[in-house]
Structures are given as structure tokens and as C-alpha cells.
Tab-separated table of C-alpha atoms in Angstrom:
chain	number	residue	atom	x	y	z
A	16	MET	CA	51.635	94.630	28.517
A	17	THR	CA	55.126	95.829	29.208
A	18	GLN	CA	58.502	94.219	29.615
A	19	GLY	CA	58.847	92.688	33.024
A	20	ASN	CA	55.502	90.957	32.737
A	21	ALA	CA	55.164	87.182	32.736
A	22	ILE	CA	52.590	84.749	31.325
A	23	LEU	CA	51.750	81.314	32.696
A	24	VAL	CA	50.911	78.655	30.094
A	25	ILE	CA	48.987	75.550	31.210
A	26	ASN	CA	48.353	72.289	29.369
A	27	ALA	CA	46.182	70.158	31.649
A	28	GLY	CA	45.563	66.428	31.356
A	29	SER	CA	43.654	63.928	33.451
A	30	SER	CA	46.413	63.364	36.013
A	31	SER	CA	49.121	65.810	34.975
A	32	LEU	CA	49.577	69.492	34.397
A	33	LYS	CA	52.392	70.805	32.217
A	34	PHE	CA	53.260	74.467	32.626
A	35	SER	CA	55.616	77.099	31.258
A	36	VAL	CA	56.331	80.664	32.262
A	37	PHE	CA	57.198	83.166	29.554
A	38	ARG	CA	58.625	86.643	29.993
A	39	GLU	CA	57.474	89.321	27.617
A	40	THR	CA	60.460	90.605	25.643
A	41	GLY	CA	58.551	93.047	23.459
A	42	ARG	CA	55.310	93.407	21.580
A	43	GLU	CA	54.445	90.024	20.019
A	44	SER	CA	57.609	88.602	21.548
A	45	VAL	CA	58.098	86.249	24.491
A	46	ALA	CA	60.887	84.078	25.883
A	47	VAL	CA	60.502	80.978	28.026
A	48	ALA	CA	61.862	81.263	31.573
A	49	ILE	CA	60.512	78.170	33.354
A	50	ASN	CA	59.190	74.764	32.297
A	51	GLY	CA	57.715	72.135	34.575
A	52	GLN	CA	54.922	69.764	35.422
A	53	ILE	CA	52.801	68.381	38.205
A	54	GLN	CA	52.184	64.653	37.855
A	55	GLY	CA	50.123	62.133	39.779
A	56	ILE	CA	47.156	64.435	40.356
A	57	GLY	CA	44.509	62.506	42.263
A	58	THR	CA	46.972	59.963	43.654
A	59	ALA	CA	50.440	61.094	44.795
A	60	PRO	CA	51.284	64.460	43.164
A	61	THR	CA	54.856	65.444	42.403
A	62	PHE	CA	56.181	68.773	41.152
A	63	GLU	CA	59.321	69.665	39.247
A	64	ALA	CA	60.494	72.790	37.449
A	65	LYS	CA	63.504	73.735	35.327
A	66	ASP	CA	64.813	76.973	33.861
A	67	ALA	CA	65.193	77.705	30.150
A	68	HIS	CA	68.521	75.849	30.160
A	69	LYS	CA	66.927	72.746	31.745
A	70	ARG	CA	68.626	73.346	35.089
A	71	PRO	CA	66.541	72.232	38.110
A	72	LEU	CA	64.705	75.005	39.931
A	73	GLY	CA	62.480	73.109	42.315
A	74	ALA	CA	60.796	69.828	43.202
A	75	ARG	CA	58.430	68.478	45.826
A	76	SER	CA	55.832	65.812	46.496
A	77	TRP	CA	52.635	65.685	48.528
A	78	GLY	CA	51.843	63.160	51.224
A	79	ALA	CA	48.482	61.494	51.625
A	80	GLU	CA	47.559	63.819	54.503
A	81	GLU	CA	48.252	67.058	52.575
A	82	PRO	CA	45.646	68.937	50.517
A	83	SER	CA	46.418	68.115	46.891
A	84	ASP	CA	43.324	68.697	44.795
A	85	ARG	CA	43.686	70.799	41.625
A	86	THR	CA	42.877	74.053	43.429
A	87	ALA	CA	45.480	73.437	46.127
A	88	LEU	CA	48.081	72.383	43.559
A	89	LEU	CA	47.483	75.427	41.358
A	90	SER	CA	47.588	77.704	44.384
A	91	PHE	CA	50.962	76.191	45.276
A	92	LEU	CA	52.139	76.561	41.670
A	93	LEU	CA	51.270	80.250	41.417
A	94	ASP	CA	52.873	81.011	44.772
A	95	TRP	CA	56.013	79.148	43.693
A	96	ILE	CA	56.125	80.915	40.340
A	97	GLU	CA	55.725	84.368	41.891
A	98	GLU	CA	58.695	83.596	44.148
A	99	HIS	CA	60.827	82.805	41.077
A	100	LEU	CA	59.947	85.686	38.762
A	101	ASP	CA	62.891	87.902	39.769
A	102	GLY	CA	60.719	90.994	39.967
A	103	ALA	CA	58.505	90.257	36.964
A	104	LYS	CA	54.723	90.372	37.372
A	105	LEU	CA	52.458	87.468	36.472
A	106	VAL	CA	49.701	89.095	34.432
A	107	ALA	CA	47.742	86.230	32.848
A	108	ALA	CA	47.399	82.504	32.298
A	109	GLY	CA	46.920	80.951	28.865
A	110	HIS	CA	45.329	77.512	28.565
A	111	ARG	CA	45.392	74.918	25.851
A	112	VAL	CA	41.735	74.037	25.328
A	113	VAL	CA	41.249	71.240	22.842
A	114	HIS	CA	37.833	72.184	21.459
A	115	GLY	CA	36.374	75.543	20.510
A	116	GLY	CA	33.581	74.125	18.373
A	117	THR	CA	32.364	76.279	15.501
A	118	ARG	CA	32.078	79.230	17.880
A	119	TYR	CA	35.734	80.086	18.494
A	120	ALA	CA	38.215	80.789	15.716
A	121	ALA	CA	40.565	82.800	17.948
A	122	PRO	CA	41.725	82.911	21.579
A	123	VAL	CA	39.248	84.385	24.042
A	124	LEU	CA	39.278	85.916	27.507
A	125	ILE	CA	37.532	83.426	29.771
A	126	THR	CA	34.330	84.594	31.453
A	127	ALA	CA	31.483	82.707	33.065
A	128	ALA	CA	29.572	82.858	29.771
A	129	VAL	CA	32.560	81.519	27.828
A	130	MET	CA	32.984	78.674	30.313
A	131	GLU	CA	29.359	77.719	29.869
A	132	GLU	CA	29.855	77.527	26.105
A	133	LEU	CA	33.062	75.498	26.465
A	134	GLU	CA	31.246	73.046	28.729
A	135	GLY	CA	28.872	72.474	25.831
A	136	PHE	CA	31.768	71.141	23.744
A	137	VAL	CA	32.635	68.374	26.225
A	138	PRO	CA	30.721	65.752	24.168
A	139	LEU	CA	32.944	66.642	21.201
A	140	ALA	CA	36.158	65.970	23.169
A	141	PRO	CA	35.193	63.937	26.241
A	142	LEU	CA	38.732	62.700	26.956
A	143	HIS	CA	40.368	66.142	26.854
A	144	GLN	CA	37.960	69.044	27.340
A	145	PRO	CA	36.914	68.234	30.938
A	146	HIS	CA	40.538	68.320	32.145
A	147	ASN	CA	41.244	71.595	30.327
A	148	LEU	CA	38.206	73.207	31.949
A	149	ALA	CA	38.938	71.733	35.385
A	150	ALA	CA	42.300	73.544	35.417
A	151	ILE	CA	40.624	76.826	34.462
A	152	ARG	CA	38.064	76.504	37.253
A	153	ALA	CA	40.694	75.539	39.815
A	154	LEU	CA	42.941	78.448	38.889
A	155	ALA	CA	39.991	80.855	39.029
A	156	GLU	CA	39.221	79.596	42.524
A	157	ALA	CA	42.829	79.897	43.667
A	158	HIS	CA	43.517	83.288	42.024
A	159	PRO	CA	40.262	84.877	40.825
A	160	GLU	CA	41.982	88.162	39.929
A	161	LEU	CA	44.250	86.561	37.289
A	162	PRO	CA	42.943	86.896	33.697
A	163	GLN	CA	42.748	83.568	31.868
A	164	ILE	CA	42.829	83.082	28.102
A	165	ALA	CA	41.580	79.988	26.258
A	166	CYS	CA	43.610	78.999	23.185
A	167	PHE	CA	41.989	76.346	21.022
A	168	ASP	CA	43.483	73.389	19.179
A	169	THR	CA	40.654	73.616	16.659
A	170	ALA	CA	40.794	77.361	15.956
A	171	PHE	CA	43.492	77.312	13.254
A	172	HIS	CA	41.311	75.063	11.094
A	173	ARG	CA	38.112	77.082	11.294
A	174	GLY	CA	38.845	78.911	8.057
A	175	GLN	CA	39.044	75.749	5.976
A	176	PRO	CA	36.804	75.476	2.888
A	177	TRP	CA	33.415	74.007	3.717
A	178	GLN	CA	34.210	70.867	1.735
A	179	ALA	CA	37.110	70.069	4.073
A	180	GLN	CA	34.857	70.404	7.116
A	181	THR	CA	31.765	68.520	5.955
A	182	PHE	CA	30.762	64.863	6.244
A	183	ALA	CA	28.329	63.418	3.706
A	184	ILE	CA	25.602	62.944	6.310
A	185	PRO	CA	22.133	64.505	6.739
A	186	ARG	CA	22.494	68.263	6.858
A	187	GLU	CA	20.746	68.597	10.210
A	188	LEU	CA	23.550	66.595	11.858
A	189	THR	CA	26.146	68.854	10.286
A	190	GLU	CA	24.280	71.892	11.609
A	191	GLU	CA	24.279	70.309	15.082
A	192	GLY	CA	28.076	70.247	14.986
A	193	VAL	CA	28.925	66.837	13.544
A	194	ARG	CA	31.672	67.988	11.215
A	195	ARG	CA	35.420	67.808	10.712
A	196	TYR	CA	37.198	70.139	13.131
A	197	GLY	CA	40.869	69.193	12.965
A	198	PHE	CA	43.263	69.377	15.909
A	199	HIS	CA	46.913	70.199	16.754
A	200	GLY	CA	46.069	73.677	15.484
A	201	LEU	CA	48.408	75.467	17.899
A	202	SER	CA	51.307	73.403	16.582
A	203	TYR	CA	50.393	74.067	12.953
A	204	GLU	CA	49.961	77.754	13.592
A	205	TYR	CA	53.428	77.916	15.145
A	206	ILE	CA	54.947	76.165	12.111
A	207	ALA	CA	53.032	78.483	9.762
A	208	ARG	CA	54.605	81.472	11.527
A	209	ARG	CA	58.050	79.905	11.757
A	210	LEU	CA	58.444	78.537	8.236
A	211	PRO	CA	58.675	81.898	6.398
A	212	GLU	CA	61.586	82.824	8.678
A	213	LEU	CA	63.480	79.752	7.460
A	214	ALA	CA	62.282	79.920	3.859
A	215	PRO	CA	60.723	83.277	2.916
A	216	ALA	CA	59.764	81.963	-0.513
A	217	LEU	CA	57.298	79.611	1.170
A	218	ALA	CA	55.307	82.368	2.897
A	219	ASP	CA	52.622	82.031	0.207
A	220	GLY	CA	53.421	78.425	-0.611
A	221	ARG	CA	51.579	75.114	-0.342
A	222	VAL	CA	53.019	73.168	2.575
A	223	VAL	CA	52.144	69.806	4.089
A	224	VAL	CA	53.055	69.631	7.789
A	225	ALA	CA	53.313	66.273	9.571
A	226	HIS	CA	52.835	66.576	13.340
A	227	LEU	CA	54.072	63.153	14.383
A	228	GLY	CA	53.986	62.231	18.049
A	229	SER	CA	52.008	59.937	20.308
A	230	GLY	CA	49.091	61.819	18.794
A	231	ALA	CA	49.720	62.316	15.075
A	232	SER	CA	48.078	64.303	12.327
A	233	MET	CA	48.873	66.208	9.164
A	234	CYS	CA	47.746	69.538	7.775
A	235	ALA	CA	47.701	71.260	4.391
A	236	ILE	CA	48.723	74.913	4.815
A	237	HIS	CA	48.469	77.362	1.914
A	238	ALA	CA	49.763	80.911	2.423
A	239	GLY	CA	49.835	80.360	6.170
A	240	ARG	CA	46.232	79.148	6.451
A	241	SER	CA	44.834	75.677	7.094
A	242	VAL	CA	43.199	74.197	4.000
A	243	ASP	CA	42.696	70.586	5.057
A	244	SER	CA	43.741	68.218	7.844
A	245	THR	CA	43.715	64.510	8.618
A	246	MET	CA	41.925	64.695	11.966
A	247	GLY	CA	38.196	65.164	11.774
A	248	PHE	CA	35.343	65.154	14.286
A	249	THR	CA	37.659	63.734	16.944
A	250	ALA	CA	41.367	63.211	17.503
A	251	LEU	CA	40.909	59.557	16.473
A	252	ASP	CA	40.802	60.258	12.754
A	253	GLY	CA	43.598	60.243	10.204
A	254	LEU	CA	46.995	58.675	10.862
A	255	PRO	CA	47.468	55.658	13.125
A	256	MET	CA	48.965	56.947	16.395
A	257	GLY	CA	50.579	55.569	19.530
A	258	THR	CA	47.410	53.900	20.805
A	259	ARG	CA	44.734	55.433	18.536
A	260	CYS	CA	43.465	53.735	15.400
A	261	GLY	CA	43.329	56.607	12.931
A	262	THR	CA	40.879	56.414	10.029
A	263	ILE	CA	38.637	53.349	10.229
A	264	ASP	CA	35.655	52.152	8.220
A	265	PRO	CA	32.521	53.008	10.267
A	266	GLY	CA	31.257	49.562	9.341
A	267	VAL	CA	33.935	48.122	11.636
A	268	LEU	CA	32.200	49.822	14.566
A	269	ILE	CA	28.840	48.363	13.561
A	270	TYR	CA	30.498	44.938	13.330
A	271	LEU	CA	32.014	45.334	16.804
A	272	MET	CA	28.644	46.233	18.240
A	273	ARG	CA	26.628	43.492	16.532
A	274	GLN	CA	29.104	40.617	16.398
A	275	LYS	CA	31.290	41.293	19.442
A	276	GLY	CA	28.647	42.857	21.667
A	277	LEU	CA	30.796	45.892	22.445
A	278	GLY	CA	29.155	49.015	23.859
A	279	ALA	CA	30.231	52.620	23.394
A	280	ASP	CA	32.636	52.610	26.351
A	281	ALA	CA	34.371	49.428	25.230
A	282	ILE	CA	34.706	50.675	21.651
A	283	GLU	CA	36.062	53.985	22.895
A	284	LYS	CA	38.703	52.199	24.974
A	285	LEU	CA	39.618	49.935	22.059
A	286	LEU	CA	40.037	52.765	19.559
A	287	TYR	CA	41.736	55.261	21.876
A	288	ASN	CA	43.881	53.030	24.092
A	289	LYS	CA	44.471	49.634	22.470
A	290	SER	CA	44.953	50.407	18.787
A	291	GLY	CA	47.489	52.307	16.683
A	292	LEU	CA	51.157	51.335	16.894
A	293	LEU	CA	50.479	49.380	20.084
A	294	GLY	CA	47.624	47.390	18.598
A	295	VAL	CA	49.409	46.528	15.344
A	296	SER	CA	52.730	45.678	16.959
A	297	GLY	CA	51.626	44.113	20.217
A	298	VAL	CA	54.964	45.459	21.458
A	299	SER	CA	54.789	49.170	22.274
A	300	ASN	CA	53.235	52.488	21.408
A	301	ASP	CA	56.718	54.088	21.433
A	302	MET	CA	58.321	54.507	17.999
A	303	ARG	CA	61.805	54.183	19.479
A	304	ALA	CA	60.983	50.774	20.951
A	305	LEU	CA	59.430	49.622	17.682
A	306	LEU	CA	62.477	50.614	15.641
A	307	GLU	CA	64.734	48.731	18.053
A	308	SER	CA	62.541	45.619	18.196
A	309	ALA	CA	63.268	42.444	16.237
A	310	ASP	CA	59.582	41.478	16.326
A	311	PRO	CA	58.191	41.465	12.750
A	312	HIS	CA	54.930	42.936	14.034
A	313	ALA	CA	56.846	45.968	15.278
A	314	ALA	CA	58.293	46.406	11.795
A	315	GLU	CA	54.795	46.177	10.341
A	316	ALA	CA	53.548	48.909	12.682
A	317	VAL	CA	56.355	51.228	11.552
A	318	GLU	CA	55.682	50.411	7.904
A	319	LEU	CA	51.960	51.101	8.274
A	320	PHE	CA	52.687	54.422	9.984
A	321	CYS	CA	55.032	55.562	7.187
A	322	PHE	CA	52.705	54.252	4.466
A	323	ARG	CA	49.834	56.311	5.841
A	324	ILE	CA	51.968	59.469	6.158
A	325	ALA	CA	52.974	59.200	2.508
A	326	LYS	CA	49.402	58.475	1.456
A	327	GLU	CA	48.008	61.463	3.363
A	328	THR	CA	50.727	63.705	1.923
A	329	GLY	CA	49.368	63.014	-1.541
A	330	ALA	CA	45.794	63.638	-0.432
A	331	LEU	CA	46.644	66.931	1.263
A	332	ALA	CA	48.669	68.066	-1.746
A	333	SER	CA	45.573	67.418	-3.845
A	334	SER	CA	43.539	69.671	-1.530
A	335	MET	CA	45.931	72.532	-2.308
A	336	GLY	CA	46.426	71.792	-5.999
A	337	GLY	CA	50.090	70.976	-5.428
A	338	ILE	CA	52.855	70.978	-2.849
A	339	ASP	CA	55.849	73.277	-2.415
A	340	ALA	CA	57.348	71.857	0.798
A	341	LEU	CA	57.008	69.122	3.415
A	342	VAL	CA	57.644	69.752	7.119
A	343	PHE	CA	58.154	67.222	9.931
A	344	THR	CA	57.477	68.294	13.506
A	345	ALA	CA	56.613	66.987	17.016
A	346	GLY	CA	58.387	64.153	18.839
A	347	ILE	CA	58.698	61.517	16.105
A	348	GLY	CA	58.844	64.079	13.314
A	349	GLU	CA	61.649	66.003	14.983
A	350	ARG	CA	63.747	63.064	16.188
A	351	SER	CA	63.095	59.895	14.171
A	352	VAL	CA	65.642	59.729	11.353
A	353	PRO	CA	64.374	56.340	10.064
A	354	VAL	CA	60.736	57.447	9.855
A	355	ARG	CA	61.633	60.579	7.887
A	356	ALA	CA	63.859	58.558	5.556
A	357	ARG	CA	61.143	55.967	4.880
A	358	VAL	CA	58.504	58.603	4.216
A	359	GLY	CA	60.912	60.369	1.868
A	360	ASP	CA	61.471	57.133	-0.060
A	361	LYS	CA	57.724	56.643	-0.422
A	362	LEU	CA	57.392	60.193	-1.794
A	363	ALA	CA	60.084	59.783	-4.456
A	364	TRP	CA	57.282	59.963	-7.054
A	365	LEU	CA	56.816	63.586	-5.970
A	366	GLY	CA	60.507	64.238	-6.507
A	367	VAL	CA	61.423	64.071	-2.812
A	368	VAL	CA	65.063	63.194	-2.153
A	369	ILE	CA	66.262	63.072	1.455
A	370	ASP	CA	69.909	63.918	2.192
A	371	PRO	CA	71.090	61.203	4.647
A	372	ALA	CA	73.637	63.433	6.420
A	373	ALA	CA	71.201	66.341	6.808
A	374	ASN	CA	68.535	63.922	8.022
A	375	GLU	CA	70.917	62.509	10.650
A	376	ALA	CA	71.601	66.082	11.804
A	377	ASN	CA	67.817	66.711	12.164
A	378	GLY	CA	67.787	69.568	9.688
A	379	PRO	CA	66.317	72.109	9.506
A	380	LEU	CA	66.615	71.345	5.741
A	381	ILE	CA	66.906	67.590	5.210
A	382	SER	CA	66.245	67.322	1.472
A	383	ALA	CA	69.043	66.961	-1.077
A	384	PRO	CA	69.839	69.800	-3.518
A	385	ASN	CA	68.221	67.805	-6.343
A	386	SER	CA	64.969	67.286	-4.431
A	387	ARG	CA	62.068	68.839	-6.308
A	388	ILE	CA	60.362	69.573	-2.992
A	389	PRO	CA	62.284	70.926	0.008
A	390	VAL	CA	61.784	68.948	3.211
A	391	TYR	CA	62.246	70.558	6.632
A	392	VAL	CA	62.389	69.534	10.272
A	393	ILE	CA	61.019	72.347	12.439
A	394	PRO	CA	60.560	71.844	16.203
A	395	THR	CA	57.106	72.919	17.264
A	396	ASP	CA	56.357	75.076	20.297
A	397	GLU	CA	52.683	75.049	21.213
A	398	GLU	CA	53.449	76.658	24.572
A	399	GLN	CA	55.039	79.678	22.929
A	400	MET	CA	52.048	79.953	20.606
A	401	ILE	CA	49.733	79.992	23.627
A	402	ALA	CA	51.892	82.636	25.326
A	403	LEU	CA	51.789	84.841	22.222
A	404	HIS	CA	48.023	84.428	21.917
A	405	THR	CA	47.611	85.273	25.586
A	406	GLN	CA	49.742	88.372	25.143
A	407	GLU	CA	47.653	89.455	22.149
A	408	ALA	CA	44.326	88.717	23.833
A	409	LEU	CA	45.307	90.586	26.968
A	410	ASP	CA	46.267	93.798	25.192
A	411	PRO	CA	42.676	95.072	24.798
A	412	VAL	CA	42.031	94.187	28.441
A	413	ALA	CA	45.109	96.081	29.596
A	414	ALA	CA	44.056	99.055	27.530
């Protein structure tokens, strides 16, 4: 790839499609040029795009009589992008694909054979994988000549020790793929690359990263590699999240089936959509609303969230034999001063001391000089990670 080339990054959901366009600025170097999204897919789609400075570039909506399936929308998107590249050439599309199973530990050029394998992972991520793959198929139909690269949320964790990936269940189930995969890998990989730039001494260090957003997880990273993570077989495990339960005793599920008569679909809806911060508070799944609420249940939801973050920090530190730094990232991690302060207070036993002024300023270093462990706030950029992976994966193709 050469300068003047551009990469499209796609993160597809059930009814929305977020996209970014990156220009290549050198080998292993990209810069965002356009961000946007298409919402309301399947009902009343709308499109908006902004430049790197968040200035509006375009917007439109589709009427009921206009073609607006995924293929038509992606065809529109690519035509619009090519009109706004200022002479650059769109050379590839990189996709966030939630699950790569045990097969994929790195990004891959998408072929028919690869798609067939990725379809096989749908049962492992039924709420995410189908939408990721639908966008790939639609883009291939609209622009079959454009190379597409799959970048996996699970890939960063594939090098974990076997103990961190294994459930204590019959071995044949483990061999069938029932194991701990971990997610948010693209975010953790970005932080692992970014942290040594801020603190070179931590390049080989033991770091706990807290990716706190509507979906939340944590990861133990030692010398830039994933050692352990809070999410397991699915993105339900670990921390309580906006509407997801986090870790739960499997006996609760048996109870719900036997005593409440709930089937798989009802349990899935309960655990994915009605639990977490929303379920505990009965108020909202939004941390900002909970912090502003006078409802005592909202306060309990915040307390439970912070309690679990502190608890998992200790567990992940144990997986690495110690901890040299703590990093907050993602929406809540990057912007919630109270959550960071409360977690810091709960980790005082580790020697963590948060500097109130630095915390209010959102870092990057928010720990006090006398803190035994430095604490950072580092904004994540999964889209940039996908663009870099796409650039790297495309190089052999271009050659």
C-alpha cells in the first residue's frame, strides 16, 4: 500500500452500521479522515458522516419506497465515500468480527472458505456474529472487487495460558469449543500498543486494563500479551454491564428453568437485556443517569459495578503474579471521574492513590506521586486497530 490509499472500517450491528475511513500515512501508520454511521437498518435508515474534526460532511434518509437493504445501503456508502476521498483510492475494507473461534489468532483476508468457517462460529456469538457476516456479504455483493479483512475481538486472547481458557468440564466439550475466549480484544490490543508510548517502562510490565462501557470487561496484559480476561465463553461473563449480568452461578439458570419455567430464549433475554446496571437499579443502563439519580437502587448499581472492578483487578493481578499499572478505557473508563475514584479507593490496599485534580482532567496519568501503582486513562480506538490490521493483512496481497 502507498500513501494516497484509504481503508474503510466497518462495525456492523443488528440495525446500525458504524464506519470510519482512514488514510494511509506511512507503513503501519494511518489517520482517520471520516467517521459516520447508518442507523435504522430494516426500518427507516438514516446516514450521517463527519470529518476528523467532527464537522458534518453529509446526511440523508431513505423513504419507505426506496431500496434500503444492507446491499443497497453499502453500495450507497461506498459511492459516497469515493466521492469524498479527495483523490485517494479505497483499497480495502476491514471488519470487526466478534468471534474467530480457536481457528483465528490474527486478521485474515476473507474468502468463501473463510466465510464458511466464520458461519460455524455463529452459535458462539449468536447476537453479534450474524450481523458482522451480513455486512461482509452485502459489501461483497455491492463491490466484489474490494478486498475485505476480518479482524477478531477474540484474537488477542488466543495466546493465553491454557488454564485461563479452560472450564472444568468434560474434556470432550472443551475440544468442541466450549472454552473461555475473551472479547474486546481489539481494544486491548490498541492499549497494549499505546501504553509503552506513554510509559516506556511498562512495555514489559504487568498491566490490568479495564474496558468499561455499555459492554465491560477487564484484561491482564503482561509484556503486551493477554494473560487472562474476565469475559469467557460469551460476552455475558465477568463484570456487570449496562444490561448484561456478568458472572452468575450456573445454578441460577437451572433454578430459572425449573422453578420459573423459563426457556433458553427467555433466559437469554433476561441475562443480555434486562440485567446488569439496568436490572439492579431499575432506573437506567446509563452510568451517567445512575450517578445523577437520587434512587438508592441506582447507587447500589454503581457500588456493585465498582466493587466488581476492584475484585477482578485483584484476580487478574494474581494471574500475572503482580501488577505494575492499571488502565481505564472505553466510555465509562475514559469519562467517569466518580467511577475511577471509587475503584481507586477500593484498591488502596494495593497502594493505589488517585490524584483528584488529575482524575478530573481525565489523565492520562491520574494517580498521585505517592501511588505505588500508576493509574492511567487511555482512550481506546478499535477502529484504528482494525485499519492497521487491514493495512498489514493487505500488504502480502498487494505484493
